[in-house]
Structures are given as C-alpha cells and as structure tokens.
Coordinates of C-alpha atoms and ligand atoms in Angstrom, one line a residue:
M241 CA 0.6 24.3 -28.7
Q242 CA 0.2 26.9 -26.0
Q243 CA 0.6 25.4 -22.5
K244 CA -2.3 25.9 -20.0
P245 CA -1.6 28.3 -17.1
T246 CA -1.2 26.4 -13.8
A247 CA -2.4 26.9 -10.3
I248 CA -1.8 25.2 -6.9
V249 CA -4.5 25.6 -4.2
I250 CA -3.5 24.9 -0.6
G251 CA -6.6 23.4 1.1
A252 CA -9.8 21.7 -0.1
G253 CA -12.2 23.7 2.1
I254 CA -15.2 25.1 0.2
G255 CA -13.2 28.2 -0.7
G256 CA -10.4 26.1 -2.2
I257 CA -12.7 23.8 -4.1
A258 CA -14.7 26.6 -5.6
T259 CA -11.7 28.7 -6.6
A260 CA -10.1 25.6 -8.2
A261 CA -13.2 24.9 -10.1
R262 CA -13.6 28.4 -11.4
L263 CA -10.0 28.6 -12.5
A264 CA -10.3 25.2 -14.3
K265 CA -13.4 26.4 -16.0
N266 CA -11.4 29.3 -17.3
G267 CA -8.6 27.2 -18.7
Y268 CA -6.2 26.6 -15.8
C269 CA -4.6 23.3 -14.9
V270 CA -5.3 23.2 -11.2
T271 CA -4.0 20.9 -8.4
V272 CA -5.4 21.1 -4.9
L273 CA -3.2 19.9 -2.0
E274 CA -5.2 19.0 1.1
K275 CA -3.8 18.1 4.5
N276 CA -6.7 15.8 5.5
Q277 CA -8.0 12.6 3.9
T278 CA -11.2 14.2 2.6
P279 CA -12.2 17.6 1.2
G280 CA -14.6 20.0 2.9
G281 CA -12.5 21.4 5.8
R282 CA -14.9 22.7 8.5
C283 CA -17.8 21.6 6.3
N284 CA -17.0 17.9 6.7
Q285 CA -18.9 15.0 8.1
I286 CA -18.6 12.1 10.5
V287 CA -20.3 8.8 9.7
Q288 CA -20.4 6.2 12.4
D289 CA -22.6 3.2 13.1
G290 CA -25.3 4.5 10.7
H291 CA -25.3 8.0 12.2
R292 CA -24.3 10.9 10.0
F293 CA -23.1 14.2 11.5
D294 CA -22.2 17.4 9.8
I295 CA -19.1 18.6 11.6
G296 CA -19.5 22.3 11.3
P297 CA -22.1 24.1 9.2
T298 CA -25.8 23.0 9.5
L299 CA -27.6 26.0 8.1
F300 CA -27.7 26.2 4.3
L301 CA -28.2 29.9 3.7
M302 CA -28.3 32.2 0.6
P303 CA -29.0 29.4 -2.0
E304 CA -28.8 32.0 -4.7
V305 CA -25.0 32.3 -4.1
W306 CA -24.7 28.5 -4.5
E307 CA -26.8 28.7 -7.7
E308 CA -24.5 31.4 -9.1
T309 CA -21.4 29.3 -8.3
F310 CA -22.8 26.2 -10.1
A311 CA -24.1 28.3 -13.0
S312 CA -20.6 29.9 -13.5
L313 CA -19.2 26.3 -13.7
G314 CA -21.8 25.4 -16.4
E315 CA -24.0 23.3 -14.0
K316 CA -27.4 23.5 -12.3
L317 CA -27.4 23.3 -8.5
S318 CA -30.8 21.5 -8.5
D319 CA -29.2 18.6 -10.6
Y320 CA -26.9 18.0 -7.6
L321 CA -28.7 19.0 -4.4
D322 CA -32.2 18.3 -3.1
L323 CA -32.7 21.3 -0.8
R324 CA -35.5 21.3 1.8
R325 CA -36.6 24.5 3.5
I326 CA -36.6 24.3 7.3
D327 CA -39.5 26.4 8.6
P328 CA -39.9 27.1 11.5
T329 CA -36.2 27.8 11.3
Y330 CA -35.4 27.4 15.0
K331 CA -37.1 26.8 18.3
V332 CA -35.6 29.2 20.7
H333 CA -35.6 28.3 24.4
F334 CA -35.2 30.8 27.2
D335 CA -34.1 29.8 30.6
D336 CA -37.4 31.0 32.2
G337 CA -39.3 28.4 30.1
L338 CA -40.5 30.7 27.3
Q339 CA -40.2 29.2 23.8
L340 CA -40.3 31.0 20.5
E341 CA -40.5 29.5 17.1
L342 CA -38.9 31.7 14.5
T343 CA -40.8 31.3 11.3
S344 CA -41.5 33.0 7.9
N345 CA -45.2 32.5 8.7
I346 CA -46.1 36.1 9.6
G347 CA -49.4 35.1 11.3
D348 CA -47.6 32.7 13.7
M349 CA -44.9 35.3 14.4
Q350 CA -47.6 37.9 15.2
I351 CA -49.4 35.7 17.7
Q352 CA -46.1 34.6 19.4
L353 CA -44.6 38.1 19.5
E354 CA -47.6 40.0 20.8
A355 CA -48.0 37.5 23.6
I356 CA -44.6 38.6 24.8
E357 CA -44.8 42.4 24.1
I358 CA -47.8 44.2 22.6
T359 CA -45.7 46.3 20.1
A360 CA -43.2 43.5 19.2
F361 CA -44.9 42.5 15.9
T362 CA -44.6 46.1 14.5
G363 CA -41.0 46.1 15.8
F364 CA -40.3 42.8 14.1
L365 CA -41.7 44.0 10.7
N366 CA -39.5 47.2 10.9
Y367 CA -36.5 45.1 12.1
I368 CA -36.8 42.7 9.1
A369 CA -37.2 45.7 6.7
E370 CA -34.0 47.2 8.1
G371 CA -32.3 43.8 7.7
A372 CA -33.5 43.6 4.1
K373 CA -32.0 47.0 3.4
H374 CA -28.7 46.0 5.1
Y375 CA -28.6 42.7 3.2
K376 CA -29.1 44.3 -0.2
I377 CA -26.6 47.1 0.2
S378 CA -24.0 44.9 1.8
L379 CA -24.1 42.2 -0.8
E380 CA -24.1 44.6 -3.7
K381 CA -21.7 47.3 -2.5
F382 CA -19.4 45.6 0.0
V383 CA -19.5 41.8 0.2
G384 CA -19.8 40.8 -3.4
R385 CA -16.9 42.9 -4.8
N386 CA -13.2 43.4 -4.5
F387 CA -11.6 46.6 -3.2
F388 CA -8.4 47.7 -4.7
S389 CA -7.4 50.5 -2.3
L390 CA -8.5 52.3 0.9
F391 CA -9.8 55.2 -1.3
D392 CA -11.9 52.7 -3.2
Y393 CA -13.4 51.4 0.1
F394 CA -13.9 54.8 1.7
S395 CA -15.0 56.4 -1.5
L396 CA -17.4 59.3 -1.5
K397 CA -20.1 56.9 -2.8
N398 CA -19.4 54.3 -0.1
L399 CA -19.1 56.6 3.0
P400 CA -22.8 57.4 3.2
L401 CA -23.6 53.7 2.8
I402 CA -21.4 52.8 5.7
F403 CA -23.7 55.0 7.9
K404 CA -26.8 53.6 6.2
L405 CA -25.6 50.1 7.2
K406 CA -25.1 51.3 10.8
A407 CA -21.7 49.8 10.6
L408 CA -20.5 51.8 13.5
G409 CA -23.5 51.0 15.7
K410 CA -23.8 47.8 17.9
H411 CA -26.2 45.1 16.9
Y412 CA -27.7 44.5 20.4
R413 CA -28.2 48.1 21.2
N414 CA -29.8 48.8 17.8
T415 CA -32.2 45.9 18.4
G416 CA -33.5 47.9 21.4
R417 CA -35.1 50.3 18.9
F418 CA -37.5 47.5 17.8
F419 CA -38.0 45.5 21.0
K420 CA -38.0 46.2 24.7
D421 CA -38.2 42.7 26.1
E422 CA -34.6 41.4 26.7
R423 CA -35.6 37.9 25.5
L424 CA -36.7 39.3 22.1
K425 CA -33.5 41.3 21.8
A426 CA -31.7 38.0 22.5
A427 CA -33.8 36.1 20.0
F428 CA -33.0 38.6 17.2
T429 CA -29.2 38.9 17.9
F430 CA -27.9 35.4 18.8
Q431 CA -27.4 34.7 15.1
N432 CA -24.1 36.8 15.4
M433 CA -22.7 33.6 16.8
Y434 CA -22.6 32.2 13.3
L435 CA -20.0 34.8 12.6
G436 CA -18.3 34.0 15.9
L437 CA -19.2 37.5 17.2
S438 CA -20.8 38.9 20.3
P439 CA -23.9 40.9 19.5
Y440 CA -22.6 43.6 21.9
D441 CA -19.6 44.1 19.6
A442 CA -21.1 43.2 16.2
P443 CA -22.0 46.0 13.9
A444 CA -25.8 46.7 13.7
T445 CA -25.4 45.8 10.0
Y446 CA -25.9 42.2 11.0
S447 CA -29.7 42.5 11.3
L448 CA -29.2 41.2 7.7
L449 CA -28.8 37.7 9.2
Q450 CA -32.4 37.5 10.5
Y451 CA -33.6 38.9 7.2
T452 CA -31.7 36.2 5.3
E453 CA -33.0 33.4 7.5
L454 CA -36.7 34.4 7.5
A455 CA -37.0 35.8 4.0
E456 CA -34.5 33.9 1.9
G457 CA -34.9 30.8 4.1
V458 CA -32.8 28.3 6.0
W459 CA -32.4 25.2 3.9
Y460 CA -30.9 21.7 4.3
P461 CA -29.7 19.4 1.5
L462 CA -30.7 15.8 1.8
G463 CA -27.5 13.9 2.5
G464 CA -26.4 16.7 4.9
M465 CA -24.3 19.8 4.3
Y466 CA -21.5 17.6 3.1
A467 CA -23.6 16.8 0.0
G468 CA -22.8 20.4 -1.0
I469 CA -19.1 19.7 -0.8
Q470 CA -19.4 16.4 -2.6
A471 CA -21.3 18.1 -5.4
L472 CA -18.7 20.9 -5.8
V473 CA -15.8 18.3 -5.8
K474 CA -17.7 16.4 -8.5
V475 CA -18.0 19.5 -10.7
A476 CA -14.4 20.5 -10.1
E477 CA -13.1 17.0 -11.0
K478 CA -15.3 17.1 -14.1
L479 CA -13.5 20.3 -15.1
G480 CA -10.2 18.6 -14.6
V481 CA -9.1 19.7 -11.1
K482 CA -6.8 17.2 -9.5
F483 CA -7.2 16.8 -5.7
I484 CA -4.3 15.2 -3.7
Y485 CA -5.3 14.3 -0.1
N486 CA -3.1 13.6 2.9
M487 CA -0.7 16.2 1.5
P488 CA -0.1 18.9 4.0
V489 CA 2.0 21.9 2.7
K490 CA 4.7 22.8 5.2
E491 CA 6.3 25.8 3.4
I492 CA 5.7 28.3 0.7
L493 CA 8.8 29.1 -1.3
A494 CA 9.3 32.7 -2.5
K495 CA 11.8 34.7 -4.5
R496 CA 11.7 38.4 -4.7
N497 CA 8.0 39.3 -5.3
Q498 CA 6.9 35.8 -6.6
V499 CA 6.0 32.5 -5.0
T500 CA 7.9 29.8 -6.8
G501 CA 6.5 26.7 -5.2
V502 CA 5.2 24.9 -2.1
V503 CA 6.9 22.1 -0.2
T504 CA 4.8 19.3 1.3
E505 CA 5.4 17.4 4.5
D506 CA 6.9 14.5 2.4
N507 CA 9.4 17.1 0.9
R508 CA 7.9 17.2 -2.5
V509 CA 8.0 20.5 -4.3
F510 CA 5.0 21.6 -6.4
T511 CA 5.4 24.5 -8.8
A512 CA 2.8 26.6 -10.7
G513 CA 2.2 30.1 -12.0
I514 CA -0.5 31.0 -9.5
F515 CA -0.9 29.9 -5.8
V516 CA -4.1 30.2 -3.8
G517 CA -4.1 29.8 0.0
N518 CA -7.4 28.4 1.3
A519 CA -6.0 27.2 4.6
D520 CA -6.8 29.8 7.4
L521 CA -5.0 33.0 6.3
P522 CA -3.3 33.8 9.6
Y523 CA -1.9 30.3 9.8
I524 CA -0.5 30.7 6.2
Y525 CA 1.2 33.9 7.2
K526 CA 2.5 32.5 10.5
E527 CA 3.5 29.0 9.5
L528 CA 4.0 28.8 5.7
L529 CA 5.3 32.2 4.5
P530 CA 8.6 33.8 5.2
D531 CA 6.7 37.0 6.4
P532 CA 7.2 37.4 10.2
V533 CA 6.2 41.1 10.1
A534 CA 2.8 40.5 8.6
A535 CA 2.3 37.4 10.8
K536 CA 2.9 39.6 13.9
K537 CA 0.3 42.1 12.7
L538 CA -2.2 39.3 12.3
D539 CA -1.5 38.3 16.0
E540 CA -2.9 41.7 17.0
K541 CA -6.2 41.2 15.2
L542 CA -9.4 40.0 16.9
Y543 CA -10.5 36.4 16.4
T544 CA -13.9 34.8 16.5
C545 CA -14.9 32.4 19.3
S546 CA -14.4 28.7 19.2
T547 CA -16.8 25.9 20.0
I548 CA -17.1 22.7 22.0
M549 CA -19.0 20.2 20.0
F550 CA -20.7 17.0 21.0
Y551 CA -21.6 14.5 18.3
W552 CA -23.9 11.9 19.9
G553 CA -25.2 8.7 18.4
V554 CA -28.3 8.0 20.4
D555 CA -30.2 4.6 20.4
K556 CA -33.6 6.4 20.9
Q557 CA -35.5 9.2 19.1
Y558 CA -36.5 12.4 20.9
P559 CA -39.2 13.9 18.7
Q560 CA -39.5 17.0 21.0
I561 CA -36.1 18.1 19.7
S562 CA -36.7 20.0 16.4
H563 CA -34.3 20.2 13.5
H564 CA -32.6 23.4 14.8
N565 CA -32.9 24.3 18.6
V566 CA -31.3 27.2 20.4
F567 CA -31.0 27.4 24.2
L568 CA -30.2 30.9 25.4
A569 CA -28.4 31.7 28.6
G570 CA -30.3 33.5 31.4
D571 CA -27.5 36.1 31.7
Y572 CA -27.1 36.8 28.0
K573 CA -24.6 39.6 28.3
A574 CA -22.3 37.8 30.8
S575 CA -22.4 34.7 28.5
F576 CA -20.8 36.8 25.7
D577 CA -18.4 38.7 27.9
Q578 CA -17.0 35.4 29.3
I579 CA -16.5 34.1 25.8
F580 CA -15.0 37.2 24.1
Q581 CA -13.2 38.9 27.0
D582 CA -12.2 36.0 29.3
H583 CA -11.9 33.4 26.5
N584 CA -13.8 31.0 28.8
L585 CA -16.8 28.8 28.8
P586 CA -19.6 31.0 30.4
D587 CA -21.0 30.1 33.8
E588 CA -24.3 29.8 32.0
P589 CA -23.6 28.9 28.4
S590 CA -26.0 29.2 25.5
F591 CA -26.0 26.3 23.0
Y592 CA -27.5 24.9 19.8
V593 CA -28.8 21.4 19.1
H594 CA -29.1 20.0 15.6
A595 CA -31.2 16.9 14.9
P596 CA -30.9 16.4 11.1
A597 CA -33.0 13.2 11.1
R598 CA -36.1 15.3 11.6
T599 CA -35.7 16.4 7.9
D600 CA -33.5 13.7 6.6
P601 CA -34.3 10.3 8.2
A602 CA -31.2 8.8 6.6
A603 CA -29.0 10.7 9.1
A604 CA -29.8 8.1 11.8
P605 CA -30.7 4.4 11.9
A606 CA -34.5 3.8 12.2
D607 CA -35.9 4.9 15.6
Q608 CA -32.6 6.3 16.7
D609 CA -31.2 9.8 16.7
T610 CA -28.2 11.8 15.6
L611 CA -27.6 14.8 17.8
Y612 CA -25.0 17.6 17.3
V613 CA -24.5 20.1 20.1
L614 CA -22.6 23.3 19.6
V615 CA -21.5 25.3 22.7
P616 CA -19.7 28.6 21.9
V617 CA -16.6 29.1 24.0
G618 CA -13.6 31.4 24.0
H619 CA -10.7 30.6 21.6
L620 CA -7.3 29.3 22.7
D621 CA -5.4 31.8 24.8
M622 CA -1.8 31.1 25.6
A623 CA -1.9 33.9 28.2
S624 CA -4.4 32.2 30.5
E625 CA -4.8 28.8 32.1
Q626 CA -7.4 26.8 30.1
D627 CA -8.6 23.4 31.4
W628 CA -10.4 22.0 28.4
D629 CA -11.4 18.7 30.1
E630 CA -13.2 20.7 32.8
R631 CA -14.9 23.0 30.3
V632 CA -16.1 20.1 28.1
S633 CA -17.5 18.3 31.1
R634 CA -19.3 21.5 32.4
A635 CA -20.7 22.1 28.9
R636 CA -22.0 18.5 28.7
Q637 CA -23.7 18.9 32.1
T638 CA -25.4 22.1 31.1
V639 CA -26.8 20.5 28.0
F640 CA -28.2 17.5 30.0
E641 CA -29.7 19.8 32.7
R642 CA -31.5 22.2 30.3
L643 CA -32.8 19.4 28.1
S644 CA -34.1 17.7 31.2
K645 CA -35.6 20.9 32.7
E646 CA -37.1 22.4 29.5
M647 CA -37.9 19.3 27.4
G648 CA -38.4 16.6 30.0
I649 CA -35.5 14.6 28.5
T650 CA -34.1 12.9 31.6
D651 CA -32.6 9.8 30.1
L652 CA -30.4 11.1 27.3
E653 CA -27.1 10.3 29.0
S654 CA -28.0 6.6 29.3
H655 CA -29.0 6.4 25.6
I656 CA -25.8 7.8 24.1
K657 CA -24.1 5.0 22.2
F658 CA -21.0 7.0 21.4
E659 CA -19.8 10.5 21.8
I660 CA -17.2 12.4 19.7
V661 CA -16.0 15.7 21.1
Y662 CA -14.4 18.7 19.3
Q663 CA -12.9 21.6 21.2
P664 CA -10.6 24.5 20.3
K665 CA -7.5 22.3 20.3
V666 CA -9.1 19.9 17.8
W667 CA -10.2 22.7 15.5
K668 CA -6.6 24.0 15.5
E669 CA -5.0 20.6 15.0
R670 CA -7.4 19.2 12.4
F671 CA -7.8 22.3 10.2
N672 CA -4.9 24.6 11.2
L673 CA -7.3 27.2 12.5
E674 CA -5.3 29.9 14.3
R675 CA -6.2 29.9 18.0
G676 CA -8.9 27.2 17.2
A677 CA -11.1 30.2 16.3
A678 CA -13.9 28.2 14.6
F679 CA -15.0 31.1 12.2
G680 CA -11.5 32.6 11.6
L681 CA -10.7 36.3 11.9
S682 CA -13.4 38.4 13.5
H683 CA -15.8 40.7 11.6
N684 CA -15.9 43.9 13.5
F685 CA -15.8 47.2 11.6
W686 CA -12.0 47.2 11.5
Q687 CA -11.7 43.8 10.0
V688 CA -14.2 43.8 7.1
G689 CA -14.1 45.2 3.6
Y690 CA -10.7 46.6 2.6
L691 CA -9.7 46.6 6.3
R692 CA -9.8 42.7 6.2
P693 CA -6.7 40.9 4.9
Q694 CA -7.2 41.1 1.1
N695 CA -7.3 38.2 -1.3
R696 CA -3.9 39.0 -2.9
H697 CA -0.6 39.1 -1.1
K698 CA 0.8 42.6 -1.1
K699 CA 4.3 41.5 -2.0
Y700 CA 4.0 38.1 -3.7
K701 CA 1.9 39.1 -6.6
N702 CA 1.1 35.5 -7.7
L703 CA -0.2 34.5 -4.2
Y704 CA -3.9 34.8 -3.6
F705 CA -6.3 33.8 -0.8
A706 CA -9.8 32.5 -0.7
G707 CA -11.6 31.6 2.5
A708 CA -13.2 32.6 5.8
S709 CA -10.3 34.8 7.1
T710 CA -10.0 36.9 3.9
H711 CA -12.5 39.2 2.2
P712 CA -15.5 39.0 2.5
G713 CA -15.6 36.7 5.5
T714 CA -17.0 33.5 7.1
G715 CA -20.0 31.3 6.3
L716 CA -20.3 28.9 3.3
P717 CA -22.0 31.3 0.9
I718 CA -19.7 34.1 1.9
V719 CA -16.7 31.9 1.3
L720 CA -18.2 31.0 -2.1
L721 CA -18.2 34.7 -2.9
S722 CA -14.6 34.9 -1.7
A723 CA -13.7 32.2 -4.2
K724 CA -15.5 34.1 -6.9
L725 CA -13.8 37.4 -6.1
T726 CA -10.4 35.7 -5.9
A727 CA -10.8 33.8 -9.2
E728 CA -12.0 37.0 -10.9
R729 CA -8.9 38.8 -9.6
I730 CA -6.6 36.1 -10.9
L731 CA -8.4 35.9 -14.3
L732 CA -8.4 39.6 -14.8
G733 CA -4.7 39.6 -14.3
K734 CA -4.3 36.8 -16.9
G735 CA -6.8 38.3 -19.3
T736 CA -8.7 35.0 -19.4
I737 CA -11.9 36.2 -17.8
S738 CA -14.9 36.7 -20.1
V739 CA -15.4 40.2 -21.4
Q740 CA -18.7 40.5 -19.6
N741 CA -17.2 39.5 -16.2
M742 CA -14.4 42.0 -16.8
V743 CA -16.8 44.8 -17.5
N744 CA -18.8 43.9 -14.4
A745 CA -15.7 43.6 -12.2
V746 CA -14.3 46.9 -13.4
A747 CA -17.7 48.6 -13.0
A748 CA -17.9 47.3 -9.4
A749 CA -14.4 48.4 -8.7
T750 CA -14.9 52.0 -9.9
D751 CA -18.5 52.3 -8.7
Ligands
FAD1879 C1 -19.0 24.7 14.3 C2 -19.2 25.5 13.0 C3 -20.5 25.8 12.6 C4 -20.7 26.5 11.4 N1 -22.0 26.7 11.0 C5 -22.2 27.3 9.8 C6 -23.5 27.3 9.2 O1 -24.4 26.8 9.8 N2 -23.6 27.9 8.0 C7 -22.6 28.4 7.3 O2 -22.8 28.9 6.2 N3 -21.3 28.4 7.8 C8 -21.1 27.9 9.0 N4 -19.8 27.8 9.5 C9 -18.7 28.5 8.8 C10 -18.2 27.7 7.7 O3 -18.0 26.3 8.0 C11 -16.8 28.2 7.2 O4 -16.9 29.6 7.0 C12 -16.3 27.6 5.9 O5 -16.5 26.2 6.0 C13 -14.9 28.0 5.8 O6 -14.4 27.4 4.6 P1 -12.9 27.7 4.1 O7 -12.8 27.1 2.8 O8 -12.6 29.1 4.3 O9 -11.9 27.0 5.2 P2 -11.8 25.5 5.8 O10 -13.1 24.8 5.8 O11 -11.1 25.7 7.1 O12 -10.8 24.8 4.7 C14 -9.4 25.0 4.7 C15 -8.8 23.7 4.3 O13 -7.4 23.8 4.3 C16 -6.8 22.6 4.8 N5 -5.4 22.9 5.2 C17 -5.1 23.6 6.4 N6 -3.7 23.6 6.5 C18 -3.2 23.0 5.4 C19 -1.9 22.7 4.9 N7 -0.8 23.1 5.5 N8 -1.8 22.1 3.7 C20 -2.9 21.6 3.0 N9 -4.1 21.9 3.4 C21 -4.3 22.6 4.6 C22 -7.7 22.2 5.9 O14 -7.6 20.9 6.2 C23 -9.1 22.5 5.2 O15 -9.6 21.4 4.5 C24 -19.6 27.0 10.7 C25 -18.3 26.7 11.1 C26 -18.1 26.0 12.3 C27 -16.7 25.7 12.7

C-alpha cells in the first residue's frame, strides 16, 4: 500500500491550522507542533471569573474568505459559526468632543458627514468607490495568488495595476482628495493600524480597508473570535490532523537543499517530507534555521507597531461604551511619528476599546463588563531605552482620562476586579513575535507581493511558510489566504492538487 505523504507544521496559529487542514484534506498525514498549551496564536482568548476576552483580533472581516476555507475542507462555515454583523461598526471619538458613528446606513452617514463638512458625503461616496476598486484588484491580482518571480510580479499586465492601486501614493495624503477636515481624514485612515502601519507611510491602496468594513461588513462570531479557531481545529482534527501542544520547536535540521527534521525543546526529533513554518517568519530565520545571512537581511526590514493591551474584568456595565470604540489622538500625525520613528508610546496616544458583551452577553457575567483596550505603541528597540512599566502606566492613565472626559465614566478604576496586561515583551515571549511587532513584518510597498518573504524557502525546497509575515500579509482572512496559497504550492509540487485548482493556479501565475 502506498504511504501517505507527511507534513510537520510549526505553530498552531490560524495560518498553521488552515494549512494543516488543507494538506490533510488532500491526503497528507499532518502533525502540528505548537509551543503553547492551546491553538490560535495571536487569535487566542483569556477566560477568567466569567469574563471572556479575545486576546488579539476582534474584527471578523471578509467572511467570504472564511467561507471559502471551510468549503475547501468540505464544510459549511454557518454550521460552525453564528456570525453577527456589527453596525455601526465603530464609534469614533475625537479629542475635541466630536463623535462619528461609521455605519453602512448611507442616510446616517450623510447626516453626520455633512454636519462636519458640506462636501464630505460626496467625498465619502467617491472614497468608498475607490476603496471598492482597490479591494477587487488587490484581491484578484495581488493578494489571492502566488508570485513565482520578480518578472511575474512586475509583469507588463501588473505594472499598470500597481499605479491604479496607488501603491506608491500615501494613504493619508490621498484621503485629502476626498475630505478637507483633518478629523475626517483621520476617521478614514486610522484603520491602517490593523496592519500595524502609519497612514502617513501606508500605500493609498489601503482605502480598501474602509470599503471592506462598510460594504462587506464587520462581523463577530458568538463565542468570540476564538470560536473561529475552535471551529477550524475541529475541522482539521476531523480530517486527521494531529496537534501536539506544549511542544516548542528549537531547531530546524537541514542537509543540502532539504529540511530533514525539527528538534523540539525536549530533544525529540520529528521528521516528514514537507515542513511548514507558521511561527513568525523572521523568528524562524533567526532562531530555528541555520541561515544567518537571510536572518540579517530580515533585520533590515521594517516591522509593524506593537500594542499595550489591558484586559479588564469589570463589576459594572457601562452601556455608553459600544462594541467597537476608537479614540483618536488630538495630534494625529505626532502620534504615528512617535510610534513608528521613535518606537515610543505617543504623548497623546490613540486607542481602541472592545466591549464584546454588547453583542454577546455570554462574554461577561450578568450586569458586569468585559473590556479590552488596545493602545498602539512602538515595537521593541534594542537601540533605545524603553521603560515599559512607565509606558503601561501612562497608557492606562490616558484611557481613564478620556473615558472620563468624553463619556462621563469617572469610576471605572474602582470597578476593575482584575487586570491582565500585554505589552511588546509579552507578545515576543508568548508567541515569538520578532521585536514584539504585533502584526509581523510591515506592509509598505517594498514588503508586499513578491517583495515580501515568499512562502517557500529559496534553498530548502521542502520548507514552506504560512502566516502574517509571509505573502500576502497580516489579518485573519489574509492569513487564511496565505494558508491557501502555501497549501496550493505544496500540492502542485506533489501533484496531489485537483485538476481544477491546478488550472486556476497556473492561470493566475501566468496571468
Ligand atoms: C492586538 C491584535 C489585534 C488584531 N486585530 C485583528 C482584527 O481585529 N482582525 C484581524 O483579522 N486580524 C487582527 N490581528 C491580526 C491577526 O491576529 C494575525 O494576523 C493572525 O492571527 C496571525 O496568525 P498567524 O497564524 O500568522 O500567526 P500566530 O497567531 O502568531 O501563530 C503562530 C503560532 O506559532 C507558535 N510558535 C511560535 N514559535 C514556535 C515554536 N518555536 N515552536 C512551535 N510553535 C511556535 C505560536 O505560539 C503561535 O501559536 C490582530 C493582531 C493583534 C496582535
């Protein structure tokens, strides 16, 4: 009897789970080795005293990508997740007291926008139309496909599209073509923070983010974002994937142009035909592979920002806090410069508050609240002095002050039953994220598409990557696409991919 091909996946983040499941579906015998006690990586959860927190992601975006993943595994997403649309998506608070509810209700948007700037509603419609164009071209021609060479990426067909996507323009400056009011420019660019980018550096392509949110919707699965991970693990296990937890890999063994095995902390050696690195790609190059030259090159790349997180179990409910709330800094530009240039906590930080119990009451005990606060901050920087205790305490104080000033919440501090804090060192230690950069490698023009580290190692031909720091990039649905592209590349090599998929992949590659 013919033996099944084998694969080892390093890491049970969403990218690792989805790649493992796709390989298993196509006949592989797959083992996933995960450092931590549970799967999910950055998309994990904390449950304490009846309070349930998502650790990282809180916005369930691009449900069609999730649906495609489940369908490719022979399952239906709706059999696993009860998705609720969150609309208005956010309440945005400006430091002068103005509030704006971003919503897909066009009438409500018109009233709010015209009260700020008479031409803003027309600007908004044009902005979203541009975002729609960017979204469709990006997904079809750049994000949802593999690139096999630089010529393939900068092909005669692609070059005009790069200009069409305004990939060389800056997002914030481009927004000025649609809005004059600085607050509106801020309201339609802060979403770059999901990619860990400054809107002053991010390509103007990323107006696609606002289109995605308002047109495709921001969703939330009952049970929290972690329900998505639990569902994927269930499907993967059903397909035969074996997960081994508390099993950190400490070395990748290689001979000539092949990886031969991985060694775990307890000195066990696991061998297979194919290896997939889902742990943060720069960490794999630096810490696991015998490849100092490539590791050095990755040191010179740009990294996304990090975050200070507060997870607060609160013994009272604050109904004035919506499901998603964004508080923008008065000096918007300085707040980004201090994060991305000085790697610091800005003097006036922007921040985001998540109150999942508004949609999913099971996230907190009755009449109590579960609050998650995300404060963007610079990543770890060995070259400068970074006092994280001081930054955490200043971030906490800013949150209390703005909630008090803008929402009349003056007693929050005394109602916090417990607090859990994450800061860059925790991101690094817990998930091996290089520099504690919460979103991985940055996504500027020089670090996307074929210019981003690719999903197959150049020398070790049986080593692949799936995750936020490889192509196409960060964010749960984008990492699901990364898993798809990586699995397709492996399966094409093995000849085990379905004929239709092969035709599609080859068509995409030569398009
Ligand atoms: C604060 C925050 C908010 C976010 N918000 C959103 C959002 O709202 N919506 C959205 O779509 N995305 C969001 N993201 C981004 C999203 O979480 C990530 O892009 C995605 O989870 C990355 O998945 P991954 O599989 O690439 O990596 P990871 O989640 O990092 O998984 C990698 C896994 O590898 C394991 N590992 C590491 N080293 C080893 C080793 N040596 N041996 C074995 N295992 C190892 C890790 O423990 C981890 O489980 C957010 C991220 C953060 C941090």
